[in-house]
Amino acid sequence: MDIKKNSGIILHPTSLPGGVGIGDFGKNSYEFIDYLVETKTKVWQVLPLGPTDEIEYSPYSSPSSVLGNINLIDLTNLSSNEGIKIEDKVFNEKFVDYKKVYDYKKEYLRLSSKNIDINEKEYQFFLEDSTIRKHLTFLTLDQKNKVSWNKWIDSEYNYTEQLFEFVIKEFESDFKFNLFTQFEFYKQWFQLKEYANKSGIKILGDIPIYVNHNSADVWSDKSLFDLDENGEMTYVSGAVPDDFTVDGQIWNTALYNWENNRLGNYEYWINKLQNNLDKFDYLRIDHFVGFFQYWAIPINETALNGEWRKGPWKNFFKEVSKNIPMSKLLAEDLGVILQETNQILKEYNIPGMKVLQQRIPSDGVNKEIHPHDWNQNIIAYTGTHDSPTIGQWFEESNDFQMRSFDEYKQKLKYSYSNDIWNFISLVWESPAILSVTTIQDVLNLGRSARFNIPGTKNDNWSWRLESMQELDITIDKLKELNENNSRVN
């Protein structure tokens, strides 16, 4: 990975204060970049920025791997919003009320899109991308049909350029809404990224390995996914049972037909990675181990009844590396690791991950090494978006874990009176090329600030900062931490 010894903060834009009931690409996102500059933190890590479903609102469950989440659009910075007036709403500033936010922003953005001219040069340039055309066509038809694509009429079952032209004419209002909102998303995101890069800040993005069955990806490239003759999934993705989830996990996303992907020289994956690397400086691939082996669960059964299947292994990375700068990639390699996974990471110099919360011994059986002895070519985390906050971790840890932590912190070169900061310091003092924590942990927050609990459906992804001023008391401390550990390059 072409990164110097740096540090980063995880903060999904939805968690920023301000906006209309949800963080967005507006003023506070720029202020957060200024905060990173002031603290000498060099990397801003975000979760996937794609559209989410309107049930669980997970960034990892999307109808498109290319399009953006329109709820991140700053309504005060639109190309077309003159004279738009809708009823003001009062929003919760502590947590995102997704349905309320979605309904409000959709209404505002739909009104803003009414008078755009599709034939304007900027929109036509945007539509030159064939993947954008496919995904906008899907989005428009999906909104009209309100059922999964494999139940659509024959004329809409497969993408063609003729279907694209038909959708523009037949469903002009809906298509204009989708075109306008995606154009605005991309415009605002690239403005923000340009500001970050000019300020010396790199953005680490995230891409799920799987996509939803009812997605533009599957609809437009059906042969690349594991489907029956009716377009239905017979097996779905998930995770094998382990110590953390004894029943395993069902993700319910589409599995790949890796043989057909191989025959197509992995063009779909190359295009998807390139599109995301255009948006981010670095890219974390979620569930990286799925390229080597993956857990396939029969439809309508529990994860306990799943089976291991072999992924594409070396052939995939050989083809991808011909087209993609592998030095921009990071592997989320948590879970069951094969020897072949480590070989690929080493061959292409792709850093894996270590999460300190998972690396502090909880019993006398499983041994771990001190963070000071971790490898250099890794990204070291205190926790991830799926983890408890450090404060919650301390509340729930057993006596053995606490004794282990006390032993770990005895080796700290720079220690604090606050154990949450000692926890962060352990990761910062590791040799890792990049050390990362969450903004919740920088603020010493507890369980109420947890962002996601895997395997649950309620109240996830909704935590927010209440004001940017909350960060002021952390500036000197975080800056000192970065300077003490030479993470200011």
Short mmCIF file of C-alpha atoms in Angstrom, two decimals, residues 46-398:
data_model
loop_
_atom_site.label_atom_id
_atom_site.label_comp_id
_atom_site.label_asym_id
_atom_site.label_seq_id
_atom_site.Cartn_x
_atom_site.Cartn_y
_atom_site.Cartn_z
CA VAL A 46 -15.88 6.19 5.43
CA LEU A 47 -18.29 3.28 4.96
CA PRO A 48 -19.77 2.49 1.51
CA LEU A 49 -21.44 5.58 0.03
CA GLY A 50 -23.92 3.74 -2.19
CA PRO A 51 -27.72 3.90 -2.01
CA THR A 52 -29.18 1.87 0.85
CA ASP A 53 -32.37 -0.15 1.01
CA GLU A 54 -35.26 1.51 2.79
CA ILE A 55 -35.73 -1.20 5.40
CA GLU A 56 -32.48 -1.51 7.35
CA TYR A 57 -30.57 1.40 5.75
CA SER A 58 -27.30 -0.50 5.88
CA PRO A 59 -24.43 0.96 3.82
CA TYR A 60 -23.50 -2.66 3.09
CA SER A 61 -26.87 -3.47 1.48
CA SER A 62 -27.24 -1.55 -1.77
CA PRO A 63 -29.09 -1.73 -5.11
CA SER A 64 -25.97 -0.43 -6.87
CA SER A 65 -22.20 -0.69 -6.44
CA VAL A 66 -21.74 2.46 -8.53
CA LEU A 67 -24.46 4.97 -7.64
CA GLY A 68 -24.49 7.18 -4.54
CA ASN A 69 -26.67 7.65 -1.47
CA ILE A 70 -28.73 10.72 -2.35
CA ASN A 71 -29.39 11.44 1.33
CA LEU A 72 -25.78 12.61 1.58
CA ILE A 73 -26.52 15.46 -0.84
CA ASP A 74 -26.29 18.93 0.69
CA LEU A 75 -29.61 20.60 -0.19
CA THR A 76 -28.04 24.06 0.11
CA ASN A 77 -25.55 23.35 -2.69
CA LEU A 78 -27.73 22.13 -5.55
CA SER A 79 -27.37 23.13 -9.19
CA SER A 80 -31.15 23.53 -9.42
CA ASN A 81 -33.22 24.50 -6.38
CA GLU A 82 -34.45 28.00 -7.10
CA GLY A 83 -37.80 28.72 -5.50
CA ILE A 84 -38.17 25.27 -3.91
CA LYS A 85 -40.32 25.42 -0.79
CA ILE A 86 -41.66 22.50 1.22
CA GLU A 87 -42.88 22.20 4.78
CA ASP A 88 -40.11 22.45 7.36
CA LYS A 89 -39.59 19.41 9.58
CA VAL A 90 -38.03 19.06 13.02
CA PHE A 91 -35.43 16.29 13.03
CA ASN A 92 -33.69 14.35 15.78
CA GLU A 93 -30.15 15.71 16.08
CA LYS A 94 -28.79 12.73 18.06
CA PHE A 95 -29.87 9.89 15.78
CA VAL A 96 -30.93 9.60 12.14
CA ASP A 97 -34.64 8.93 11.63
CA TYR A 98 -34.06 7.40 8.21
CA LYS A 99 -37.64 7.17 6.98
CA LYS A 100 -38.39 10.76 7.93
CA VAL A 101 -35.15 11.98 6.33
CA TYR A 102 -35.68 9.92 3.15
CA ASP A 103 -39.23 11.19 2.67
CA TYR A 104 -38.24 14.82 3.18
CA LYS A 105 -35.15 14.79 0.99
CA LYS A 106 -36.87 12.85 -1.80
CA GLU A 107 -39.64 15.42 -1.98
CA TYR A 108 -37.18 18.32 -2.05
CA LEU A 109 -34.89 16.69 -4.62
CA ARG A 110 -37.79 15.63 -6.84
CA LEU A 111 -39.03 19.21 -7.00
CA SER A 112 -35.48 20.38 -7.73
CA SER A 113 -35.17 17.92 -10.63
CA LYS A 114 -38.40 18.86 -12.40
CA ASN A 115 -37.01 21.52 -14.70
CA ILE A 116 -33.61 20.10 -15.62
CA ASP A 117 -32.77 19.56 -19.29
CA ILE A 118 -31.40 16.06 -19.86
CA ASN A 119 -29.75 17.26 -23.06
CA GLU A 120 -27.52 19.76 -21.26
CA LYS A 121 -23.84 19.09 -21.86
CA GLU A 122 -23.01 18.19 -18.23
CA TYR A 123 -25.77 15.56 -18.03
CA GLN A 124 -24.90 14.07 -21.41
CA PHE A 125 -21.26 13.81 -20.35
CA PHE A 126 -22.35 12.04 -17.15
CA LEU A 127 -24.42 9.58 -19.22
CA GLU A 128 -21.49 8.65 -21.46
CA ASP A 129 -20.54 6.08 -18.80
CA SER A 130 -22.31 2.86 -19.84
CA THR A 131 -22.43 1.58 -16.25
CA ILE A 132 -24.15 4.79 -15.10
CA ARG A 133 -26.73 4.34 -17.89
CA LYS A 134 -27.43 0.76 -16.84
CA HIS A 135 -27.74 1.58 -13.17
CA LEU A 136 -29.98 4.62 -13.72
CA THR A 137 -32.21 2.51 -15.96
CA PHE A 138 -32.48 -0.13 -13.25
CA LEU A 139 -33.20 2.42 -10.53
CA THR A 140 -36.01 3.99 -12.56
CA LEU A 141 -37.62 0.65 -13.44
CA ASP A 142 -37.25 -0.61 -9.88
CA GLN A 143 -39.08 2.44 -8.54
CA LYS A 144 -41.86 1.87 -11.06
CA ASN A 145 -42.25 -1.89 -10.69
CA LYS A 146 -41.78 -2.19 -6.90
CA VAL A 147 -40.93 -5.90 -7.22
CA SER A 148 -37.66 -7.74 -7.77
CA TRP A 149 -36.28 -7.51 -11.33
CA ASN A 150 -36.85 -11.22 -12.04
CA LYS A 151 -40.61 -10.53 -11.89
CA TRP A 152 -40.48 -7.71 -14.46
CA ILE A 153 -42.04 -7.99 -17.92
CA ASP A 154 -39.91 -9.50 -20.70
CA SER A 155 -39.13 -6.16 -22.35
CA GLU A 156 -37.54 -4.91 -19.12
CA TYR A 157 -35.82 -8.14 -18.10
CA ASN A 158 -32.50 -7.40 -19.82
CA TYR A 159 -30.66 -4.14 -20.33
CA THR A 160 -30.33 -2.73 -23.85
CA GLU A 161 -29.60 0.77 -25.12
CA GLN A 162 -33.10 0.74 -26.62
CA LEU A 163 -34.53 0.11 -23.15
CA PHE A 164 -32.46 3.01 -21.81
CA GLU A 165 -33.95 5.36 -24.43
CA PHE A 166 -37.44 3.99 -23.76
CA VAL A 167 -37.15 4.63 -20.02
CA ILE A 168 -36.08 8.24 -20.60
CA LYS A 169 -39.16 8.91 -22.72
CA GLU A 170 -41.72 6.76 -20.92
CA PHE A 171 -40.73 7.60 -17.33
CA GLU A 172 -39.22 11.02 -17.88
CA SER A 173 -40.00 12.48 -14.45
CA ASP A 174 -38.55 9.52 -12.53
CA PHE A 175 -35.50 9.30 -14.78
CA LYS A 176 -34.82 13.03 -14.42
CA PHE A 177 -35.02 12.65 -10.64
CA ASN A 178 -32.50 9.79 -10.67
CA LEU A 179 -30.19 11.51 -13.14
CA PHE A 180 -30.27 14.80 -11.23
CA THR A 181 -29.69 13.26 -7.80
CA GLN A 182 -26.82 11.04 -8.96
CA PHE A 183 -25.22 13.92 -10.83
CA GLU A 184 -25.46 16.07 -7.70
CA PHE A 185 -24.10 13.28 -5.51
CA TYR A 186 -21.03 12.85 -7.71
CA LYS A 187 -20.50 16.59 -8.11
CA GLN A 188 -20.66 17.28 -4.37
CA TRP A 189 -18.56 14.25 -3.45
CA PHE A 190 -15.75 15.16 -5.84
CA GLN A 191 -15.80 18.76 -4.59
CA LEU A 192 -15.38 17.43 -1.04
CA LYS A 193 -12.66 14.97 -2.04
CA GLU A 194 -10.77 17.69 -3.88
CA TYR A 195 -10.85 19.85 -0.74
CA ALA A 196 -9.62 16.90 1.35
CA ASN A 197 -6.76 16.09 -1.02
CA LYS A 198 -5.66 19.73 -1.28
CA SER A 199 -5.63 19.78 2.53
CA GLY A 200 -3.36 16.73 2.61
CA ILE A 201 -6.12 14.32 3.65
CA LYS A 202 -6.65 10.96 1.93
CA ILE A 203 -10.03 9.22 1.92
CA LEU A 204 -10.25 5.49 2.57
CA GLY A 205 -13.44 4.08 1.07
CA ASP A 206 -15.14 0.74 1.51
CA ILE A 207 -16.71 -1.72 -0.91
CA PRO A 208 -18.76 -4.78 0.06
CA ILE A 209 -17.75 -7.99 -1.70
CA TYR A 210 -21.42 -8.86 -2.35
CA VAL A 211 -24.39 -6.96 -3.78
CA ASN A 212 -28.14 -7.34 -3.28
CA HIS A 213 -30.03 -9.72 -5.53
CA ASN A 214 -32.40 -6.90 -6.46
CA SER A 215 -29.65 -4.63 -7.71
CA ALA A 216 -28.50 -3.01 -10.92
CA ASP A 217 -25.37 -5.16 -10.78
CA VAL A 218 -27.23 -8.47 -10.85
CA TRP A 219 -29.94 -7.30 -13.28
CA SER A 220 -27.44 -6.04 -15.85
CA ASP A 221 -24.97 -8.95 -15.51
CA LYS A 222 -27.10 -11.96 -14.52
CA SER A 223 -24.69 -14.58 -15.84
CA LEU A 224 -22.03 -13.45 -13.35
CA PHE A 225 -24.16 -14.46 -10.37
CA ASP A 226 -25.32 -17.79 -8.95
CA LEU A 227 -28.97 -17.84 -10.08
CA ASP A 228 -31.40 -20.45 -11.34
CA GLU A 229 -33.26 -20.31 -14.67
CA ASN A 230 -35.88 -18.00 -13.12
CA GLY A 231 -33.31 -15.52 -11.87
CA GLU A 232 -33.77 -16.65 -8.27
CA MET A 233 -31.01 -17.30 -5.74
CA THR A 234 -30.75 -20.90 -4.59
CA TYR A 235 -27.92 -20.10 -2.18
CA VAL A 236 -27.18 -16.84 -0.37
CA SER A 237 -24.15 -15.29 1.29
CA GLY A 238 -23.41 -15.37 4.98
CA ALA A 239 -20.89 -16.18 7.67
CA VAL A 240 -19.99 -19.48 9.26
CA PRO A 241 -20.92 -19.91 12.95
CA ASP A 242 -18.11 -18.84 15.29
CA ASP A 243 -17.46 -17.77 18.87
CA PHE A 244 -19.15 -14.40 18.28
CA THR A 245 -22.24 -15.64 16.38
CA VAL A 246 -22.98 -19.24 17.32
CA ASP A 247 -25.72 -19.53 14.68
CA GLY A 248 -23.67 -17.81 11.98
CA GLN A 249 -24.98 -14.92 9.91
CA ILE A 250 -27.24 -14.72 6.86
CA TRP A 251 -26.43 -11.72 4.67
CA ASN A 252 -28.93 -12.73 2.00
CA THR A 253 -26.96 -11.19 -0.87
CA ALA A 254 -26.24 -12.81 -4.23
CA LEU A 255 -23.29 -15.16 -4.63
CA TYR A 256 -21.06 -15.04 -7.70
CA ASN A 257 -20.77 -17.50 -10.54
CA TRP A 258 -17.00 -17.37 -10.44
CA GLU A 259 -16.53 -19.52 -13.54
CA ASN A 260 -18.48 -17.05 -15.68
CA ASN A 261 -16.56 -14.17 -14.10
CA ARG A 262 -13.33 -15.92 -15.07
CA LEU A 263 -14.51 -16.41 -18.66
CA GLY A 264 -15.19 -12.67 -18.81
CA ASN A 265 -11.68 -11.91 -17.48
CA TYR A 266 -13.28 -10.45 -14.33
CA GLU A 267 -14.30 -7.34 -16.29
CA TYR A 268 -17.22 -6.67 -13.93
CA TRP A 269 -14.93 -6.61 -10.91
CA ILE A 270 -12.25 -4.55 -12.64
CA ASN A 271 -14.83 -1.93 -13.62
CA LYS A 272 -16.34 -1.92 -10.13
CA LEU A 273 -12.99 -1.48 -8.41
CA GLN A 274 -11.93 1.23 -10.85
CA ASN A 275 -15.16 3.16 -10.34
CA ASN A 276 -14.66 3.10 -6.59
CA LEU A 277 -10.97 4.00 -6.82
CA ASP A 278 -12.03 7.03 -8.84
CA LYS A 279 -14.08 8.09 -5.79
CA PHE A 280 -11.52 7.25 -3.09
CA ASP A 281 -7.77 7.43 -2.56
CA TYR A 282 -7.69 3.96 -0.99
CA LEU A 283 -10.25 1.18 -0.93
CA ARG A 284 -11.05 -1.38 1.76
CA ILE A 285 -12.55 -4.58 0.35
CA ASP A 286 -15.02 -5.98 2.85
CA HIS A 287 -14.91 -9.77 3.48
CA PHE A 288 -11.72 -10.16 1.43
CA VAL A 289 -11.49 -13.80 2.46
CA GLY A 290 -14.51 -14.49 0.22
CA PHE A 291 -12.18 -14.48 -2.79
CA PHE A 292 -10.61 -17.65 -1.41
CA GLN A 293 -13.49 -19.50 0.22
CA TYR A 294 -17.01 -18.45 1.08
CA TRP A 295 -19.97 -19.72 3.07
CA ALA A 296 -22.94 -20.59 0.83
CA ILE A 297 -26.29 -21.03 2.60
CA PRO A 298 -29.28 -22.78 0.96
CA ILE A 299 -32.14 -20.33 0.48
CA ASN A 300 -34.60 -20.22 3.40
CA GLU A 301 -32.29 -22.25 5.68
CA THR A 302 -30.14 -21.24 8.64
CA ALA A 303 -26.45 -20.41 8.37
CA LEU A 304 -25.74 -23.65 10.25
CA ASN A 305 -26.66 -25.52 7.07
CA GLY A 306 -24.21 -23.65 4.86
CA GLU A 307 -21.24 -25.11 3.04
CA TRP A 308 -17.75 -23.94 2.13
CA ARG A 309 -17.11 -23.17 -1.53
CA LYS A 310 -13.90 -22.27 -3.27
CA GLY A 311 -13.40 -18.72 -4.56
CA PRO A 312 -11.37 -17.65 -7.62
CA TRP A 313 -8.04 -17.43 -5.78
CA LYS A 314 -4.90 -16.47 -7.72
CA ASN A 315 -6.52 -16.16 -11.14
CA PHE A 316 -8.70 -13.28 -9.95
CA PHE A 317 -5.82 -11.21 -8.59
CA LYS A 318 -3.64 -11.92 -11.62
CA GLU A 319 -6.26 -10.40 -13.94
CA VAL A 320 -7.27 -7.56 -11.64
CA SER A 321 -3.65 -6.48 -11.06
CA LYS A 322 -3.23 -5.87 -14.81
CA ASN A 323 -5.77 -3.06 -14.61
CA ILE A 324 -6.00 -1.89 -10.99
CA PRO A 325 -3.29 -0.28 -8.82
CA MET A 326 -3.10 -2.90 -6.09
CA SER A 327 -1.20 -0.45 -3.90
CA LYS A 328 -4.51 1.36 -3.32
CA LEU A 329 -6.24 -1.67 -1.78
CA LEU A 330 -6.74 -2.79 1.82
CA ALA A 331 -8.06 -6.23 2.76
CA GLU A 332 -10.63 -6.80 5.49
CA ASP A 333 -9.17 -10.24 6.19
CA LEU A 334 -10.86 -11.00 9.50
CA GLY A 335 -12.29 -14.46 10.07
CA VAL A 336 -11.08 -17.86 8.85
CA ILE A 337 -7.81 -17.19 6.98
CA LEU A 338 -6.29 -19.62 4.50
CA GLN A 339 -2.58 -19.81 3.78
CA GLU A 340 -3.37 -18.76 0.20
CA THR A 341 -4.91 -15.51 1.47
CA ASN A 342 -1.69 -14.54 3.20
CA GLN A 343 0.28 -15.46 0.07
CA ILE A 344 -1.79 -13.09 -2.07
CA LEU A 345 -1.54 -10.27 0.47
CA LYS A 346 2.22 -10.67 0.50
CA GLU A 347 2.59 -11.02 -3.27
CA TYR A 348 0.64 -7.84 -4.03
CA ASN A 349 1.69 -5.95 -0.90
CA ILE A 350 -1.92 -5.55 0.23
CA PRO A 351 -2.19 -4.80 3.95
CA GLY A 352 -4.59 -6.81 6.06
CA MET A 353 -6.22 -5.74 9.32
CA LYS A 354 -5.76 -6.26 13.03
CA VAL A 355 -8.43 -5.13 15.50
CA LEU A 356 -7.17 -4.67 19.05
CA GLN A 357 -10.54 -5.48 20.63
CA GLN A 358 -10.22 -8.95 19.08
CA ARG A 359 -6.55 -9.31 19.96
CA ILE A 360 -6.62 -8.98 23.73
CA PRO A 361 -6.73 -12.49 25.23
CA SER A 362 -10.00 -13.38 26.92
CA ASP A 363 -8.73 -16.67 28.37
CA GLY A 364 -5.51 -18.55 28.97
CA VAL A 365 -5.90 -20.71 25.86
CA ASN A 366 -5.73 -18.30 22.92
CA LYS A 367 -2.42 -16.48 22.89
CA GLU A 368 -1.91 -13.11 21.20
CA ILE A 369 1.12 -10.94 20.59
CA HIS A 370 1.46 -7.40 21.89
CA PRO A 371 0.59 -4.62 19.37
CA HIS A 372 4.22 -3.46 19.58
CA ASP A 373 5.11 -6.75 17.85
CA TRP A 374 2.52 -6.61 15.05
CA ASN A 375 3.62 -6.55 11.43
CA GLN A 376 4.24 -3.24 9.72
CA ASN A 377 2.18 -3.94 6.58
CA ILE A 378 -1.20 -3.90 8.30
CA ILE A 379 -3.92 -1.43 9.16
CA ALA A 380 -4.34 -1.48 12.94
CA TYR A 381 -7.73 -0.65 14.44
CA THR A 382 -8.97 -0.13 17.97
CA GLY A 383 -12.34 -1.36 16.67
CA THR A 384 -14.44 -1.07 13.52
CA HIS A 385 -17.93 0.17 12.67
CA ASP A 386 -19.17 -3.27 13.82
CA SER A 387 -17.42 -3.15 17.19
CA PRO A 388 -18.51 -1.86 20.58
CA THR A 389 -17.04 1.50 21.47
CA ILE A 390 -13.94 1.11 23.62
CA GLY A 391 -15.97 2.37 26.57
CA GLN A 392 -18.51 -0.40 26.02
CA TRP A 393 -15.70 -2.94 25.56
CA PHE A 394 -14.37 -2.05 29.02
CA GLU A 395 -17.87 -2.40 30.52
CA GLU A 396 -18.36 -5.89 29.04
CA SER A 397 -14.85 -7.38 29.25
CA ASN A 398 -14.15 -10.25 31.62
#
